[in-house]
Amino acid sequence: MGTIYITQDDAFIGKTDERLQVRSQKKTLLDVPMIKVDGVVVLGRATISPAALIELLERKIPLSFLTGTGRFLGRLEPPLTKNIFVRSAQWQAGENSPQAVHVVRGFIRGKLKNYRNTLMRAQRDASDPNSAAVAKLAEGIRRLEHAIAPINTTDTIDALRGLEGAGSAAYFGCFQHLLRAAGFSFTTRQKRPPTDPVNALLSFGYSLLRHDVESALNIVGFDPYLGYLHTQRYGRPSLALDVMEEFRPLVVDAMVLAAINRRSLTPTDFSTEPLSGAVSLSDDGRRTFLRLYEQKKQSQFKHPVMAKQCTYQEAFEIQARLLAKYLMGETDQYPPLVLK
Amino acid sequence: MIEPDYIPIAALNHYNYCPHRCWRMFCIGDFTDNQYTIEGTSLHDRVHTVGDSHREEVWQIRAVWLKSERYGLIGKADLIESENGQWYPVEYKRSHRGEFDNDELQVCAQALCLEEMTGQPVPVGYLYYAQSHQRQLVNLSDELRQTTIATLEAVRTLLHTGTMPKATYTPRCKGCSLFQACLPQAVEKVGRYREAE
């Protein structure tokens, strides 16, 4: 089970019997049974045969297109499920309804608690407890606690957005102290385009995460465009961005930090565009990153609510199902995924 | 929701197995294969080759559509046989007998259709179990007929209203292909869960 990433620019995606094949210049790059494929992500340019396209649609396997640098372009997806009950519950929880406030609290609490736990782990693992870095981490943790504490008594989504902003600022304010490899530094979160390697990796990772969370929401029957925390702008999958929040630190930040600190990626894996300063990964670096992301998604942990082992890939769907159960009135809370 | 004119016979079987599974399959269009459903499908691929033939004095028709206006039922029979002017349905199953009683309901619903289509009483039907190659006689008693009709009415109400029957965790959940979608223990588990501070 897994997502297939196609990074070869002139690749051809075809189908033989029950297998998906990726070929390039008369060489077979990949040959896997369809039943093992959860999703296909094309980075850059690739062609796909009509037979493979139909097979993906029939098997409800989403196909996403990203630019070579990981910017999301669009996706081809089977129709929404017939599960009108989930979508109807999703719509009925309108902006600032008690349910909307409840789930937004969950998304933000999940994200900020996971941020805090990341910083606390770094603090515990630090070799010198009296260093300036540890002091900065302690300061970040304190500021995160201040943002987390009022969440459950804050009743408007705008005010909750403010807490989310304050918490994120605290976390990224000490993110540089989580980096332990020479040649990498972080000052602030930069997007569109990212102008340093760390930001480039974070942006790329969030783009992949979005593909996966959106797929999970689609499977469960949600309309990914109707969200609660992210509602201001149309034309973006707000609910996918909402549910992503609690997973950002757990999946992407964790794997980006591991890739850097374990030196799976080094500064030589990046190149900088002239003028704009946009930083992107080399072909080799990108392959390494995709492999690490896939490994992270398939890694197992004990789900605190379901009390059993699952992978992050499965957790995307579990969280979507728990959200559906809350919105449909089956449960009286949405529990975000918070991991120590 | 558009009123379904006819109730699929298979829905009765699923409803008897688990009303929530029936709702997932017929109201929200959820379906996932597992080991059991794949075995069942490949068995039926073999059985469902339309055609008729004779086995000595028995006339056999395979994969035939059955319908009842009186009960508003529709479905496909694996095999219908006629012997000495007596019609009866034979339903194929992958496993062996005795797990649950939902298969008898299905045979009975087929018989109700067959009675209306032929104008003759159908007192018995059969279940054929592929694993043991055994045919099991199903006596279409008044009691079974009443249970079948009562289940049919429950399914009709379910499909008309779309109201979700509660998911309850039972030993049957183990073999259900929709377990991952249904998460029947989730409500209880979420209720007990206390998030770490």
Coordinates of C-alpha atoms in Angstrom, one line a residue:
Chain A
M1 CA 0.0 0.0 0.0
G2 CA 1.4 3.4 -0.9
T3 CA 1.6 6.4 -3.0
I4 CA 3.6 6.3 -6.2
Y5 CA 5.6 9.4 -7.0
I6 CA 6.7 9.9 -10.6
T7 CA 9.6 12.3 -10.8
Q8 CA 11.0 11.3 -14.2
D9 CA 10.0 14.1 -16.6
D10 CA 9.4 12.0 -19.7
A11 CA 7.9 9.0 -17.9
F12 CA 5.0 7.1 -19.3
I13 CA 2.4 5.6 -17.0
G14 CA 0.7 2.5 -18.4
K15 CA -1.2 -0.5 -17.4
T16 CA -0.6 -4.2 -18.1
D17 CA -3.2 -6.6 -16.8
E18 CA -3.7 -5.7 -13.1
R19 CA -0.3 -3.9 -12.8
L20 CA 0.7 -0.2 -13.1
Q21 CA 3.9 0.3 -14.9
V22 CA 6.1 3.4 -15.3
R23 CA 8.5 3.4 -18.2
S24 CA 11.0 5.9 -19.5
Q25 CA 13.2 5.6 -22.5
K26 CA 12.3 1.9 -23.0
K27 CA 13.2 1.1 -19.5
T28 CA 10.7 0.0 -16.9
L29 CA 11.1 2.1 -13.8
L30 CA 8.3 0.6 -11.8
D31 CA 5.9 -2.3 -12.1
V32 CA 3.5 -2.8 -9.2
P33 CA 0.1 -4.5 -8.7
M34 CA -2.8 -2.0 -8.8
I35 CA -4.1 -3.3 -5.6
K36 CA -1.1 -1.9 -3.8
V37 CA -1.5 1.6 -5.1
D38 CA -3.3 4.2 -2.9
G39 CA -2.4 7.3 -5.0
V40 CA -0.3 8.5 -7.8
V41 CA 1.5 11.8 -7.7
V42 CA 3.2 13.2 -10.8
L43 CA 6.0 15.7 -10.1
G44 CA 6.8 17.5 -13.3
R45 CA 5.6 16.1 -16.6
A46 CA 4.5 12.6 -17.4
T47 CA 2.1 11.0 -19.7
I48 CA -0.5 8.4 -18.8
S49 CA -2.3 5.9 -21.0
P50 CA -6.1 6.0 -21.4
A51 CA -6.2 2.5 -20.0
A52 CA -4.3 3.4 -16.9
L53 CA -6.4 6.5 -16.4
I54 CA -9.6 4.5 -16.5
E55 CA -8.2 1.9 -14.2
L56 CA -7.2 4.6 -11.6
L57 CA -10.7 6.2 -11.8
E58 CA -12.4 2.8 -11.4
R59 CA -10.3 1.9 -8.5
K60 CA -10.9 5.3 -7.0
I61 CA -7.1 6.0 -6.9
P62 CA -6.5 9.8 -7.0
L63 CA -3.9 11.2 -9.4
S64 CA -2.3 14.5 -8.4
F65 CA -0.2 16.8 -10.5
L66 CA 2.5 18.9 -8.9
T67 CA 5.2 21.0 -10.4
G68 CA 8.8 19.6 -10.3
T69 CA 9.3 21.8 -7.2
G70 CA 6.2 20.4 -5.5
R71 CA 3.6 23.2 -6.1
F72 CA 0.2 21.7 -6.3
L73 CA -1.4 22.0 -9.8
G74 CA -4.5 19.9 -9.6
R75 CA -5.9 16.4 -9.4
L76 CA -8.0 13.9 -11.1
E77 CA -10.3 12.2 -8.8
P78 CA -13.2 9.8 -8.9
P79 CA -16.6 11.3 -8.1
L80 CA -17.5 12.2 -4.5
T81 CA -19.0 9.3 -2.7
K82 CA -22.8 9.0 -2.4
N83 CA -22.4 9.8 1.2
I84 CA -24.6 12.9 1.2
F85 CA -25.1 12.5 5.0
V86 CA -21.6 13.4 5.7
R87 CA -21.6 16.4 3.4
S88 CA -24.9 17.6 4.7
A89 CA -23.6 17.4 8.3
Q90 CA -20.5 19.3 7.1
W91 CA -22.6 22.1 5.6
Q92 CA -25.0 22.3 8.6
A93 CA -22.1 23.1 10.9
G94 CA -21.9 26.6 9.5
E95 CA -19.4 29.3 10.4
N96 CA -19.3 30.0 14.1
S97 CA -21.8 27.3 14.9
P98 CA -21.0 25.4 18.1
Q99 CA -19.8 22.4 16.1
A100 CA -17.6 24.6 13.9
V101 CA -16.0 26.2 17.0
H102 CA -15.5 22.8 18.5
V103 CA -13.7 21.3 15.5
V104 CA -11.6 24.4 15.0
R105 CA -10.5 24.2 18.7
G106 CA -9.6 20.6 18.0
F107 CA -7.5 21.4 14.9
I108 CA -5.6 24.2 16.6
R109 CA -5.2 22.4 20.0
G110 CA -3.9 19.4 18.1
K111 CA -1.4 21.4 16.1
L112 CA -0.2 23.5 19.0
K113 CA 0.1 20.6 21.4
N114 CA 2.1 18.7 18.9
Y115 CA 4.3 21.8 18.3
R116 CA 4.8 22.1 22.0
N117 CA 5.7 18.4 22.4
T118 CA 8.3 18.7 19.6
L119 CA 10.0 21.5 21.4
M120 CA 9.8 19.7 24.7
R121 CA 11.5 16.6 23.2
A122 CA 14.2 18.9 21.8
Q123 CA 14.6 20.4 25.2
R124 CA 15.0 17.0 26.8
D125 CA 17.4 15.8 24.2
A126 CA 19.7 18.8 24.4
S127 CA 23.2 18.0 25.5
D128 CA 23.7 21.3 27.4
P129 CA 20.7 22.3 29.5
N130 CA 22.1 25.7 30.2
S131 CA 22.7 26.7 26.6
A132 CA 21.1 29.7 25.0
A133 CA 19.2 27.4 22.6
V134 CA 17.5 25.6 25.5
A135 CA 16.5 28.9 26.9
K136 CA 15.0 29.8 23.6
L137 CA 13.1 26.5 23.5
A138 CA 11.8 27.1 27.0
E139 CA 10.6 30.5 26.0
G140 CA 8.9 29.0 22.9
I141 CA 7.2 26.3 25.1
R142 CA 6.0 29.0 27.5
R143 CA 4.5 31.1 24.6
L144 CA 2.8 27.9 23.2
E145 CA 1.3 27.1 26.6
H146 CA -0.1 30.7 26.7
A147 CA -1.7 30.1 23.3
I148 CA -3.0 26.6 24.2
A149 CA -4.5 27.4 27.6
P150 CA -7.4 29.7 26.4
I151 CA -8.4 27.6 23.4
N152 CA -11.3 25.7 25.0
T153 CA -12.8 28.9 26.5
T154 CA -12.5 30.9 23.3
D155 CA -15.8 31.1 21.4
T156 CA -15.1 32.8 18.1
I157 CA -13.2 31.3 15.2
D158 CA -11.5 34.6 14.6
A159 CA -10.1 34.6 18.1
L160 CA -9.1 31.0 17.7
R161 CA -7.2 32.0 14.5
G162 CA -5.4 34.5 16.6
L163 CA -4.3 31.8 19.1
E164 CA -3.2 29.7 16.2
G165 CA -1.1 32.5 14.8
A166 CA 0.5 33.3 18.1
G167 CA 1.3 29.6 18.7
S168 CA 2.8 29.1 15.3
A169 CA 4.9 32.2 15.6
A170 CA 6.3 30.9 19.0
Y171 CA 7.1 27.5 17.4
F172 CA 8.8 28.8 14.3
G173 CA 10.5 31.4 16.4
C174 CA 12.7 28.6 17.9
F175 CA 12.6 26.2 14.9
Q176 CA 16.2 27.0 14.1
H177 CA 17.2 25.4 17.5
L178 CA 15.8 22.1 16.3
L179 CA 18.4 22.0 13.4
R180 CA 21.6 20.3 14.3
A181 CA 23.4 20.0 10.9
A182 CA 25.9 22.4 9.5
G183 CA 24.9 24.5 6.5
F184 CA 21.2 24.7 7.5
S185 CA 19.5 27.6 9.2
F186 CA 16.1 29.0 9.7
T187 CA 14.9 32.5 10.5
T188 CA 11.2 32.6 9.6
R189 CA 8.7 30.7 7.6
Q190 CA 9.0 31.7 3.9
K191 CA 6.5 30.6 1.2
R192 CA 5.9 31.3 -2.5
P193 CA 8.7 30.8 -3.1
P194 CA 10.7 29.4 -0.2
T195 CA 14.1 31.0 -0.3
D196 CA 16.1 28.7 1.9
P197 CA 16.5 24.9 2.0
V198 CA 14.5 24.4 5.3
N199 CA 11.5 26.3 4.0
A200 CA 11.7 24.6 0.6
L201 CA 11.5 21.2 2.4
L202 CA 8.6 22.3 4.6
S203 CA 6.6 23.6 1.7
F204 CA 7.3 20.5 -0.4
G205 CA 6.3 18.3 2.5
Y206 CA 3.0 20.2 3.2
S207 CA 2.1 19.9 -0.5
L208 CA 2.5 16.1 -0.3
L209 CA 0.6 16.0 3.0
R210 CA -2.2 18.0 1.5
H211 CA -2.5 15.4 -1.3
D212 CA -2.9 12.6 1.3
V213 CA -5.3 14.4 3.6
E214 CA -7.5 15.5 0.7
S215 CA -7.6 11.9 -0.5
A216 CA -8.7 10.7 3.0
L217 CA -11.5 13.3 3.2
N218 CA -12.7 12.3 -0.2
I219 CA -12.9 8.7 0.7
V220 CA -14.9 9.5 3.8
G221 CA -17.3 11.6 1.7
F222 CA -16.4 15.2 2.7
D223 CA -16.4 18.2 0.4
P224 CA -12.7 19.1 0.9
Y225 CA -13.4 22.8 -0.1
L226 CA -15.7 23.6 2.9
G227 CA -13.6 24.2 5.9
Y228 CA -14.0 25.8 9.3
L229 CA -10.6 27.2 10.2
H230 CA -9.6 28.1 6.7
T231 CA -12.6 29.7 5.1
Q232 CA -11.5 33.2 4.0
R233 CA -10.5 32.3 0.5
Y234 CA -12.4 30.3 -2.1
G235 CA -10.9 27.8 -4.5
R236 CA -8.7 26.0 -2.0
P237 CA -9.4 22.8 -0.1
S238 CA -10.1 24.4 3.2
L239 CA -11.1 21.2 5.1
A240 CA -8.0 19.5 3.9
L241 CA -6.0 22.4 5.3
D242 CA -7.9 22.2 8.5
V243 CA -7.4 18.5 9.1
M244 CA -3.7 18.9 8.0
E245 CA -3.0 21.2 10.9
E246 CA -2.5 18.5 13.6
F247 CA -0.5 16.4 11.2
R248 CA 2.0 19.1 10.1
P249 CA 4.3 18.7 13.1
L250 CA 3.9 15.0 13.4
V251 CA 4.5 14.1 9.8
V252 CA 6.2 16.8 7.8
D253 CA 8.2 18.8 10.4
A254 CA 9.4 15.6 12.0
M255 CA 10.6 14.1 8.8
V256 CA 12.2 17.3 7.5
L257 CA 14.1 17.7 10.8
A258 CA 15.2 14.0 10.7
A259 CA 16.3 14.4 7.0
I260 CA 18.5 17.3 7.9
N261 CA 19.8 16.2 11.3
R262 CA 20.6 12.7 10.1
R263 CA 22.2 14.2 7.0
S264 CA 20.1 12.4 4.5
L265 CA 20.0 15.7 2.8
T266 CA 22.9 18.1 2.7
P267 CA 23.2 21.7 1.4
T268 CA 24.6 20.3 -1.9
D269 CA 21.1 18.8 -2.6
F270 CA 19.7 22.2 -3.2
S271 CA 20.0 24.9 -5.9
T272 CA 19.0 28.5 -5.9
E273 CA 17.4 30.3 -8.7
P274 CA 19.0 33.6 -9.7
L275 CA 17.0 36.8 -9.1
S276 CA 14.0 35.3 -7.2
G277 CA 16.3 33.3 -4.8
A278 CA 13.8 30.4 -4.9
V279 CA 15.4 27.3 -3.5
S280 CA 14.6 23.8 -4.8
L281 CA 15.8 20.3 -4.4
S282 CA 18.0 18.5 -6.9
D283 CA 16.6 15.4 -8.7
D284 CA 18.5 13.1 -6.3
G285 CA 17.5 15.1 -3.3
R286 CA 13.9 15.0 -4.3
R287 CA 14.0 11.2 -4.7
T288 CA 15.5 11.0 -1.2
F289 CA 12.9 13.3 0.2
L290 CA 10.0 11.4 -1.4
R291 CA 11.3 8.1 0.0
L292 CA 11.6 9.5 3.5
Y293 CA 8.1 11.0 3.3
E294 CA 6.7 7.7 2.2
Q295 CA 8.6 5.9 5.0
K296 CA 7.3 8.4 7.6
K297 CA 3.7 7.8 6.3
Q298 CA 4.1 4.1 6.7
S299 CA 5.6 4.2 10.1
Q300 CA 3.5 2.9 13.0
F301 CA 2.4 4.3 16.2
K302 CA -0.4 3.7 18.7
H303 CA -3.5 5.7 18.0
P304 CA -4.4 7.3 21.4
V305 CA -8.2 7.2 20.7
M306 CA -8.5 3.9 18.9
A307 CA -5.8 2.4 21.2
K308 CA -4.3 0.3 18.4
Q309 CA -1.3 0.4 16.1
C310 CA -1.8 2.3 12.8
T311 CA 0.3 4.2 10.2
Y312 CA 0.1 7.9 9.6
Q313 CA -1.5 7.0 6.2
E314 CA -4.3 5.2 8.1
A315 CA -4.5 7.9 10.7
F316 CA -5.4 10.5 8.0
E317 CA -8.5 8.4 7.3
I318 CA -9.2 7.6 11.0
Q319 CA -9.2 11.4 11.8
A320 CA -11.5 12.1 8.9
R321 CA -13.9 9.4 10.1
L322 CA -13.8 10.7 13.6
L323 CA -14.6 14.1 12.3
A324 CA -17.5 12.7 10.3
K325 CA -18.8 10.9 13.4
Y326 CA -18.7 14.2 15.4
L327 CA -20.4 16.3 12.8
M328 CA -23.1 13.6 12.3
G329 CA -23.8 13.6 16.0
E330 CA -22.5 10.1 16.8
T331 CA -19.9 11.4 19.2
D332 CA -19.8 14.5 21.4
Q333 CA -16.2 15.4 20.6
Y334 CA -13.7 15.5 17.8
P335 CA -10.4 14.3 19.2
P336 CA -7.4 15.7 17.3
L337 CA -4.4 13.4 17.0
V338 CA -2.0 14.5 19.8
L339 CA 1.2 12.5 20.2
K340 CA 3.7 12.8 22.9
Chain B
M1 CA -34.2 10.8 -1.8
I2 CA -35.9 9.2 -4.7
E3 CA -38.2 6.3 -3.6
P4 CA -36.7 3.1 -4.6
D5 CA -39.3 1.1 -6.5
Y6 CA -37.9 -2.3 -5.8
I7 CA -35.9 -3.6 -2.9
P8 CA -32.8 -5.6 -3.9
I9 CA -33.0 -9.1 -2.5
A10 CA -29.4 -8.9 -1.5
A11 CA -30.2 -6.0 0.8
L12 CA -32.3 -8.3 3.0
N13 CA -29.3 -10.5 3.5
H14 CA -27.1 -7.6 4.4
Y15 CA -29.7 -6.1 6.7
N16 CA -30.1 -9.3 8.6
Y17 CA -26.3 -9.5 8.9
C18 CA -26.1 -5.9 10.2
P19 CA -28.5 -3.0 9.5
H20 CA -25.6 -0.5 9.6
R21 CA -23.8 -2.4 6.9
C22 CA -27.0 -2.4 4.8
W23 CA -27.2 1.4 5.3
R24 CA -23.5 1.8 4.2
M25 CA -23.9 -0.3 1.1
F26 CA -27.4 0.8 -0.1
C27 CA -27.8 4.3 1.3
I28 CA -24.3 5.7 1.0
G29 CA -22.8 3.5 -1.6
D30 CA -19.9 2.2 0.5
F31 CA -18.3 -1.0 -0.7
T32 CA -14.9 -2.5 0.0
D33 CA -13.7 -5.9 -0.9
N34 CA -12.1 -8.3 1.5
Q35 CA -11.0 -11.9 1.3
Y36 CA -14.6 -13.1 1.8
T37 CA -16.2 -10.8 -0.8
I38 CA -13.6 -11.6 -3.4
E39 CA -14.1 -15.3 -2.9
G40 CA -17.8 -14.7 -3.2
T41 CA -17.5 -12.7 -6.3
S42 CA -15.3 -15.2 -8.1
L43 CA -17.7 -18.0 -7.1
H44 CA -20.6 -16.0 -8.6
D45 CA -18.6 -15.1 -11.7
R46 CA -18.7 -18.9 -12.4
V47 CA -22.3 -19.3 -11.4
H48 CA -23.5 -16.2 -13.2
T49 CA -23.1 -17.3 -16.7
V50 CA -26.5 -16.8 -18.2
G51 CA -27.9 -19.9 -19.8
D52 CA -30.1 -22.9 -19.4
S53 CA -29.4 -26.5 -19.5
H54 CA -30.8 -29.9 -18.6
R55 CA -29.5 -32.2 -16.0
E56 CA -31.5 -35.4 -16.5
E57 CA -35.0 -34.5 -15.7
V58 CA -34.1 -31.1 -14.2
W59 CA -34.3 -27.9 -16.2
Q60 CA -31.7 -25.4 -14.9
I61 CA -31.6 -21.6 -15.5
R62 CA -28.7 -19.6 -14.3
A63 CA -28.3 -16.0 -13.5
V64 CA -32.0 -15.1 -14.0
W65 CA -33.7 -11.9 -12.9
L66 CA -36.4 -12.3 -10.3
K67 CA -39.1 -9.8 -9.5
S68 CA -42.2 -9.5 -7.4
E69 CA -44.7 -6.7 -7.9
R70 CA -46.6 -7.6 -4.7
Y71 CA -43.6 -7.4 -2.5
G72 CA -41.6 -4.8 -4.5
L73 CA -38.6 -7.1 -4.7
I74 CA -36.0 -7.5 -7.4
G75 CA -32.8 -9.5 -7.6
K76 CA -30.8 -12.1 -9.5
A77 CA -31.0 -15.8 -8.7
D78 CA -27.9 -17.9 -9.0
L79 CA -29.8 -20.9 -10.2
I80 CA -33.5 -21.8 -10.7
E81 CA -34.4 -25.4 -11.2
S82 CA -37.6 -27.0 -12.4
E83 CA -38.2 -30.7 -11.7
N84 CA -41.6 -32.4 -12.4
G85 CA -43.2 -29.0 -12.9
Q86 CA -41.9 -27.8 -9.4
W87 CA -39.8 -24.7 -9.4
Y88 CA -37.3 -23.8 -6.7
P89 CA -34.3 -21.5 -6.2
V90 CA -30.7 -22.5 -5.4
E91 CA -28.5 -19.9 -3.8
Y92 CA -24.7 -20.3 -4.0
K93 CA -22.6 -19.5 -1.0
R94 CA -18.8 -19.6 -0.6
S95 CA -18.7 -20.8 3.0
H96 CA -20.3 -23.5 4.9
R97 CA -23.7 -23.6 6.6
G98 CA -24.7 -22.4 10.0
E99 CA -22.8 -19.1 10.5
F100 CA -25.8 -16.9 10.4
D101 CA -29.4 -17.3 9.3
N102 CA -29.3 -14.5 6.7
D103 CA -28.9 -16.9 3.7
E104 CA -32.3 -18.5 4.4
L105 CA -34.0 -15.1 4.1
Q106 CA -32.5 -14.6 0.7
V107 CA -33.7 -18.0 -0.6
C108 CA -37.2 -17.2 0.8
A109 CA -37.3 -13.8 -0.9
Q110 CA -36.3 -15.5 -4.2
A111 CA -39.1 -18.0 -3.7
L112 CA -41.6 -15.2 -3.1
C113 CA -40.7 -13.8 -6.5
L114 CA -40.7 -17.2 -8.1
E115 CA -44.2 -17.9 -6.8
E116 CA -45.5 -14.7 -8.3
M117 CA -43.7 -15.3 -11.7
T118 CA -44.8 -18.9 -12.1
G119 CA -48.2 -18.7 -10.3
Q120 CA -47.2 -21.9 -8.5
P121 CA -46.4 -22.4 -4.8
V122 CA -42.7 -22.9 -4.0
P123 CA -42.5 -24.8 -0.8
V124 CA -38.7 -25.4 -0.7
G125 CA -35.4 -23.9 -1.9
Y126 CA -31.8 -24.8 -1.5
L127 CA -28.5 -23.3 -0.4
Y128 CA -25.4 -24.7 -2.1
Y129 CA -22.2 -24.3 -0.1
A130 CA -19.2 -24.2 -2.4
Q131 CA -16.8 -25.2 0.4
S132 CA -18.5 -28.5 1.2
H133 CA -20.3 -29.0 -2.2
Q134 CA -23.4 -29.6 -0.1
R135 CA -26.9 -28.7 -0.9
Q136 CA -29.0 -27.7 2.0
L137 CA -32.7 -27.9 1.9
V138 CA -34.5 -24.7 3.0
N139 CA -38.0 -25.3 4.1
L140 CA -40.0 -22.2 3.3
S141 CA -42.2 -22.3 6.4
D142 CA -44.8 -19.7 7.3
E143 CA -42.5 -18.5 10.0
L144 CA -39.6 -17.9 7.6
R145 CA -41.9 -16.1 5.2
Q146 CA -43.1 -13.8 7.9
T147 CA -39.5 -13.1 9.0
T148 CA -38.6 -12.4 5.4
I149 CA -41.5 -10.0 4.9
A150 CA -40.8 -8.2 8.1
T151 CA -37.2 -7.8 7.2
L152 CA -38.3 -6.5 3.7
E153 CA -40.4 -3.8 5.4
A154 CA -37.5 -2.8 7.7
V155 CA -35.2 -2.5 4.6
R156 CA -37.9 -0.5 2.7
T157 CA -38.1 2.0 5.6
L158 CA -34.3 2.2 5.8
L159 CA -34.0 2.9 2.1
H160 CA -36.8 5.4 2.1
T161 CA -35.6 7.4 5.0
G162 CA -31.9 6.9 4.8
T163 CA -31.8 7.1 8.6
M164 CA -28.5 5.6 9.8
P165 CA -29.0 2.5 12.1
K166 CA -26.4 2.6 14.9
A167 CA -23.2 0.7 14.4
T168 CA -22.9 -1.8 17.1
Y169 CA -19.8 -3.9 17.7
T170 CA -20.4 -7.7 17.5
P171 CA -18.4 -10.8 16.6
R172 CA -19.7 -10.3 13.0
C173 CA -17.7 -7.2 12.7
K174 CA -14.6 -9.3 12.4
G175 CA -15.5 -10.6 8.9
C176 CA -17.0 -7.4 7.6
S177 CA -15.3 -5.7 4.7
L178 CA -16.6 -2.3 5.9
F179 CA -14.9 -2.5 9.3
Q180 CA -12.3 0.2 8.6
A181 CA -15.0 2.6 7.3
C182 CA -17.5 1.9 10.1
L183 CA -15.1 1.8 13.1
P184 CA -17.9 0.4 15.2
Q185 CA -15.9 0.9 18.5
A186 CA -15.1 4.5 17.8
V187 CA -18.1 6.1 19.5
E188 CA -17.4 4.3 22.8
K189 CA -13.6 4.9 22.4
V190 CA -14.1 8.6 21.7
G191 CA -16.5 8.8 24.7
R192 CA -13.8 7.4 27.0
Y193 CA -10.9 9.4 25.5
R194 CA -9.2 12.1 27.5
E195 CA -6.7 14.2 25.6
A196 CA -3.3 14.5 27.2
E197 CA -2.7 18.0 28.5

